[in-house]
PDB file of C-alpha atoms in Angstrom:
ATOM      1  CA  CYS A 143     142.462  72.823  27.351  1.00 42.00           C
ATOM      2  CA  LEU A 144     144.887  73.876  24.624  1.00 41.00           C
ATOM      3  CA  SER A 145     145.983  77.410  23.912  1.00 42.00           C
ATOM      4  CA  ASP A 146     148.981  78.876  22.053  1.00 43.00           C
ATOM      5  CA  TRP A 147     151.873  77.349  23.961  1.00 46.00           C
ATOM      6  CA  SER A 148     150.368  75.999  27.138  1.00 47.00           C
ATOM      7  CA  SER A 149     148.045  73.239  28.126  1.00 48.00           C
ATOM      8  CA  ASP A 150     146.496  71.927  31.288  1.00 49.00           C
ATOM      9  CA  VAL A 151     147.065  68.429  32.552  1.00 49.00           C
ATOM     10  CA  CYS A 152     144.183  67.572  34.841  1.00 47.00           C
ATOM     11  CA  SER A 153     143.399  64.779  37.239  1.00 44.00           C
ATOM     12  CA  SER A 154     140.661  64.501  39.806  1.00 45.00           C
ATOM     13  CA  ASP A 155     142.231  66.951  42.270  1.00 57.00           C
ATOM     14  CA  LEU A 156     145.379  68.198  40.562  1.00 64.00           C
ATOM     15  CA  LYS A 157     145.915  70.682  37.783  1.00 76.00           C
ATOM     16  CA  ILE A 158     149.331  71.367  36.284  1.00 83.00           C
ATOM     17  CA  THR A 159     149.766  73.947  33.558  1.00 85.00           C
ATOM     18  CA  PHE A 160     152.602  73.359  31.099  1.00 93.00           C
ATOM     19  CA  ASN A 161     154.078  76.105  28.995  1.00 94.00           C
ATOM     20  CA  TYR A 162     155.161  74.030  26.015  1.00 96.00           C
ATOM     21  CA  LYS A 163     157.408  76.727  24.603  1.00 96.00           C
ATOM     22  CA  LEU A 164     159.349  76.857  27.885  1.00 96.00           C
ATOM     23  CA  LEU A 165     159.347  73.074  28.156  1.00 96.00           C
ATOM     24  CA  PHE A 166     160.693  72.745  24.599  1.00 97.00           C
ATOM     25  CA  VAL A 167     163.527  75.227  25.186  1.00 97.00           C
ATOM     26  CA  ILE A 168     164.573  73.494  28.408  1.00 97.00           C
ATOM     27  CA  ALA A 169     164.326  70.036  26.831  1.00 97.00           C
ATOM     28  CA  LEU A 170     166.385  71.118  23.825  1.00 97.00           C
ATOM     29  CA  SER A 171     169.191  72.499  26.011  1.00 97.00           C
ATOM     30  CA  CYS A 172     169.050  69.335  28.132  1.00 96.00           C
ATOM     31  CA  PHE A 173     169.246  67.069  25.119  1.00 97.00           C
ATOM     32  CA  PHE A 174     172.424  68.627  23.747  1.00 97.00           C
ATOM     33  CA  SER A 175     174.206  69.031  27.070  1.00 97.00           C
ATOM     34  CA  SER A 176     173.376  65.471  28.138  1.00 96.00           C
ATOM     35  CA  TYR A 177     174.698  64.207  24.815  1.00 96.00           C
ATOM     36  CA  LEU A 178     177.921  66.167  25.391  1.00 96.00           C
ATOM     37  CA  GLY A 179     178.235  64.864  28.961  1.00 93.00           C
ATOM     38  CA  ALA A 180     177.806  61.271  27.797  1.00 93.00           C
ATOM     39  CA  GLN A 181     180.382  61.794  25.044  1.00 93.00           C
ATOM     40  CA  ILE A 182     182.918  63.152  27.549  1.00 91.00           C
ATOM     41  CA  ILE A 183     182.363  60.411  30.142  1.00 87.00           C
ATOM     42  CA  ASN A 184     183.283  57.846  27.499  1.00 84.00           C
ATOM     43  CA  HIS A 185     186.836  59.228  27.680  1.00 84.00           C
ATOM     44  CA  ILE A 186     187.199  59.666  31.463  1.00 82.00           C
ATOM     45  CA  ASP A 187     187.434  57.212  34.361  1.00 76.00           C
ATOM     46  CA  SER A 188     184.146  57.959  36.142  1.00 68.00           C
ATOM     47  CA  ASN A 189     185.267  56.156  39.319  1.00 75.00           C
ATOM     48  CA  LEU A 190     187.454  59.147  40.147  1.00 74.00           C
ATOM     49  CA  LEU A 191     184.396  61.389  40.230  1.00 74.00           C
ATOM     50  CA  LYS A 192     181.932  59.212  42.189  1.00 74.00           C
ATOM     51  CA  PRO A 193     182.704  60.769  45.611  1.00 81.00           C
ATOM     52  CA  LEU A 194     181.630  64.126  44.169  1.00 78.00           C
ATOM     53  CA  ILE A 195     178.156  62.728  43.456  1.00 76.00           C
ATOM     54  CA  LEU A 196     177.752  61.686  47.092  1.00 80.00           C
ATOM     55  CA  VAL A 197     178.760  65.133  48.362  1.00 83.00           C
ATOM     56  CA  ILE A 198     176.389  66.910  45.949  1.00 77.00           C
ATOM     57  CA  LEU A 199     173.445  64.681  46.902  1.00 77.00           C
ATOM     58  CA  ILE A 200     174.105  65.151  50.637  1.00 84.00           C
ATOM     59  CA  VAL A 201     174.279  68.946  50.272  1.00 82.00           C
ATOM     60  CA  ILE A 202     170.964  68.984  48.403  1.00 74.00           C
ATOM     61  CA  ALA A 203     169.351  66.693  50.986  1.00 76.00           C
ATOM     62  CA  ILE A 204     170.448  69.018  53.799  1.00 83.00           C
ATOM     63  CA  TYR A 205     169.234  72.095  51.890  1.00 73.00           C
ATOM     64  CA  THR A 206     165.794  70.611  51.257  1.00 69.00           C
ATOM     65  CA  PHE A 207     165.546  69.426  54.878  1.00 75.00           C
ATOM     66  CA  ILE A 208     166.314  72.926  56.187  1.00 77.00           C
ATOM     67  CA  LYS A 209     163.916  74.667  53.770  1.00 70.00           C
ATOM     68  CA  LYS A 210     160.690  73.070  55.024  1.00 66.00           C
ATOM     69  CA  ASP A 211     158.437  75.214  52.801  1.00 67.00           C
ATOM     70  CA  LEU A 212     160.493  74.696  49.645  1.00 62.00           C
ATOM     71  CA  GLY A 213     158.166  74.385  46.668  1.00 55.00           C
ATOM     72  CA  ALA A 214     154.959  74.732  48.682  1.00 57.00           C
ATOM     73  CA  ILE A 215     153.810  77.643  46.509  1.00 61.00           C
ATOM     74  CA  GLU A 216     154.995  79.427  43.381  1.00 64.00           C
ATOM     75  CA  THR A 217     157.400  82.051  44.639  1.00 69.00           C
ATOM     76  CA  LYS A 218     158.367  84.037  41.544  1.00 73.00           C
ATOM     77  CA  GLU A 219     156.614  85.820  38.720  1.00 84.00           C
ATOM     78  CA  LEU A 220     159.253  85.736  35.986  1.00 88.00           C
ATOM     79  CA  SER A 221     158.655  86.830  32.418  1.00 91.00           C
ATOM     80  CA  LEU A 222     158.642  84.070  29.829  1.00 92.00           C
ATOM     81  CA  ASN A 223     161.971  85.332  28.454  1.00 94.00           C
ATOM     82  CA  LYS A 224     163.595  85.094  31.902  1.00 95.00           C
ATOM     83  CA  GLN A 225     162.066  81.656  32.474  1.00 95.00           C
ATOM     84  CA  MET A 226     163.467  80.507  29.140  1.00 95.00           C
ATOM     85  CA  LEU A 227     166.914  81.947  29.902  1.00 96.00           C
ATOM     86  CA  TYR A 228     167.078  80.509  33.419  1.00 97.00           C
ATOM     87  CA  GLY A 229     165.469  77.251  32.289  1.00 96.00           C
ATOM     88  CA  THR A 230     168.071  76.910  29.542  1.00 97.00           C
ATOM     89  CA  CYS A 231     170.833  77.389  32.124  1.00 97.00           C
ATOM     90  CA  ILE A 232     169.271  74.740  34.368  1.00 97.00           C
ATOM     91  CA  GLY A 233     168.898  72.470  31.343  1.00 96.00           C
ATOM     92  CA  LEU A 234     172.513  72.899  30.261  1.00 97.00           C
ATOM     93  CA  ILE A 235     173.960  72.298  33.718  1.00 95.00           C
ATOM     94  CA  VAL A 236     171.709  69.473  34.901  1.00 95.00           C
ATOM     95  CA  GLY A 237     171.517  67.919  31.438  1.00 96.00           C
ATOM     96  CA  PHE A 238     175.312  67.769  31.254  1.00 95.00           C
ATOM     97  CA  TYR A 239     175.367  66.288  34.750  1.00 91.00           C
ATOM     98  CA  ASP A 240     172.885  63.595  33.697  1.00 92.00           C
ATOM     99  CA  GLY A 241     174.884  62.574  30.649  1.00 92.00           C
ATOM    100  CA  PHE A 242     178.110  62.646  32.654  1.00 88.00           C
ATOM    101  CA  PHE A 243     177.052  61.205  36.050  1.00 83.00           C
ATOM    102  CA  GLY A 244     173.343  60.403  36.145  1.00 83.00           C
ATOM    103  CA  PRO A 245     172.191  59.809  39.747  1.00 79.00           C
ATOM    104  CA  GLY A 246     169.936  62.433  41.292  1.00 82.00           C
ATOM    105  CA  THR A 247     169.143  64.254  38.056  1.00 90.00           C
ATOM    106  CA  GLY A 248     165.396  64.423  38.672  1.00 90.00           C
ATOM    107  CA  SER A 249     165.985  65.903  42.125  1.00 87.00           C
ATOM    108  CA  PHE A 250     168.357  68.495  40.669  1.00 90.00           C
ATOM    109  CA  PHE A 251     165.796  69.482  38.051  1.00 95.00           C
ATOM    110  CA  VAL A 252     163.055  69.810  40.669  1.00 92.00           C
ATOM    111  CA  LEU A 253     165.314  71.852  42.928  1.00 90.00           C
ATOM    112  CA  GLY A 254     166.366  74.102  40.035  1.00 93.00           C
ATOM    113  CA  PHE A 255     162.791  74.655  38.892  1.00 94.00           C
ATOM    114  CA  VAL A 256     161.645  75.452  42.437  1.00 91.00           C
ATOM    115  CA  VAL A 257     164.556  77.668  43.494  1.00 89.00           C
ATOM    116  CA  VAL A 258     165.423  79.399  40.216  1.00 93.00           C
ATOM    117  CA  LEU A 259     162.114  79.481  38.340  1.00 93.00           C
ATOM    118  CA  GLY A 260     159.947  79.710  41.468  1.00 90.00           C
ATOM    119  CA  PHE A 261     157.705  76.768  40.520  1.00 92.00           C
ATOM    120  CA  GLU A 262     155.750  74.992  43.198  1.00 88.00           C
ATOM    121  CA  PHE A 263     156.867  71.422  43.849  1.00 87.00           C
ATOM    122  CA  VAL A 264     154.253  69.480  41.861  1.00 88.00           C
ATOM    123  CA  LYS A 265     154.694  71.657  38.768  1.00 91.00           C
ATOM    124  CA  ALA A 266     158.489  71.426  39.089  1.00 92.00           C
ATOM    125  CA  SER A 267     158.228  67.655  39.397  1.00 91.00           C
ATOM    126  CA  ALA A 268     156.066  67.401  36.268  1.00 93.00           C
ATOM    127  CA  TYR A 269     158.533  69.458  34.231  1.00 96.00           C
ATOM    128  CA  ALA A 270     161.441  67.483  35.687  1.00 95.00           C
ATOM    129  CA  LYS A 271     159.961  64.133  34.658  1.00 93.00           C
ATOM    130  CA  ILE A 272     159.661  65.229  31.044  1.00 95.00           C
ATOM    131  CA  VAL A 273     163.095  66.825  30.691  1.00 96.00           C
ATOM    132  CA  ASN A 274     164.746  63.990  32.622  1.00 94.00           C
ATOM    133  CA  CYS A 275     163.324  61.576  30.071  1.00 93.00           C
ATOM    134  CA  VAL A 276     164.853  63.729  27.313  1.00 95.00           C
ATOM    135  CA  THR A 277     168.288  63.696  28.972  1.00 95.00           C
ATOM    136  CA  ASN A 278     168.102  59.926  29.417  1.00 92.00           C
ATOM    137  CA  ILE A 279     167.267  59.401  25.747  1.00 93.00           C
ATOM    138  CA  SER A 280     170.113  61.686  24.709  1.00 95.00           C
ATOM    139  CA  ALA A 281     172.701  59.873  26.828  1.00 92.00           C
ATOM    140  CA  LEU A 282     171.267  56.529  25.764  1.00 91.00           C
ATOM    141  CA  ILE A 283     171.886  57.412  22.119  1.00 93.00           C
ATOM    142  CA  VAL A 284     175.577  57.940  22.917  1.00 94.00           C
ATOM    143  CA  PHE A 285     175.959  54.774  24.991  1.00 90.00           C
ATOM    144  CA  ILE A 286     174.192  52.563  22.450  1.00 91.00           C
ATOM    145  CA  LYS A 287     176.246  54.065  19.631  1.00 93.00           C
ATOM    146  CA  GLU A 288     179.443  53.345  21.606  1.00 90.00           C
ATOM    147  CA  GLY A 289     178.290  49.821  22.540  1.00 89.00           C
ATOM    148  CA  HIS A 290     178.234  50.570  26.287  1.00 85.00           C
ATOM    149  CA  PHE A 291     175.065  48.739  27.293  1.00 84.00           C
ATOM    150  CA  ILE A 292     173.908  45.316  28.436  1.00 89.00           C
ATOM    151  CA  LEU A 293     170.739  44.651  26.440  1.00 87.00           C
ATOM    152  CA  HIS A 294     169.163  41.898  28.583  1.00 91.00           C
ATOM    153  CA  LEU A 295     169.711  43.919  31.762  1.00 91.00           C
ATOM    154  CA  ALA A 296     168.404  47.096  30.109  1.00 85.00           C
ATOM    155  CA  ILE A 297     165.210  45.355  29.024  1.00 91.00           C
ATOM    156  CA  LEU A 298     164.679  43.889  32.495  1.00 94.00           C
ATOM    157  CA  LEU A 299     165.217  47.289  34.129  1.00 89.00           C
ATOM    158  CA  ALA A 300     162.845  48.969  31.666  1.00 87.00           C
ATOM    159  CA  VAL A 301     160.092  46.431  32.327  1.00 94.00           C
ATOM    160  CA  PHE A 302     160.346  46.826  36.106  1.00 94.00           C
ATOM    161  CA  ASN A 303     160.582  50.611  35.797  1.00 88.00           C
ATOM    162  CA  ILE A 304     157.325  50.633  33.828  1.00 91.00           C
ATOM    163  CA  ILE A 305     155.646  48.305  36.344  1.00 95.00           C
ATOM    164  CA  GLY A 306     156.859  50.454  39.240  1.00 92.00           C
ATOM    165  CA  SER A 307     155.613  53.609  37.534  1.00 86.00           C
ATOM    166  CA  PHE A 308     152.144  52.157  37.060  1.00 89.00           C
ATOM    167  CA  ILE A 309     151.985  50.925  40.644  1.00 93.00           C
ATOM    168  CA  GLY A 310     153.358  54.193  41.996  1.00 87.00           C
ATOM    169  CA  SER A 311     150.956  56.372  40.066  1.00 79.00           C
TER     170      SER A 311
END
């Protein structure tokens, strides 16, 4: 079903409604901030920052373990303008993180969409998958342009990622 800016994605027992205007705004902010993060990491020794990633991921794991009902239902009724503002902030922060660090980005998007936008978990996960793909493409543009990739390994990883996605879904 298509309407102005939203559409339904349906499966046999699952229905997720996307607001494409919101999704576009978040994806756009993610794209630019991820690009910036990837540009900056090209000039910094990332090994100095790796312990920070571990701490961040542990804190989020503890938070989600404590909040057993996190994302079980939609918890907020925000106006579209507030969703776009908050979503842009999430996109800028997590998008930059993805271009700069990378690991855990999807989890950070899901957590941001659940906690800040009040989405339920499945909807947050659907939005996160799309915007995470955008941030990956953005950072990839920078790394390919700078020659920081190993083509045969990238192709192998892409093939197995696709196979794993099909099996998993």
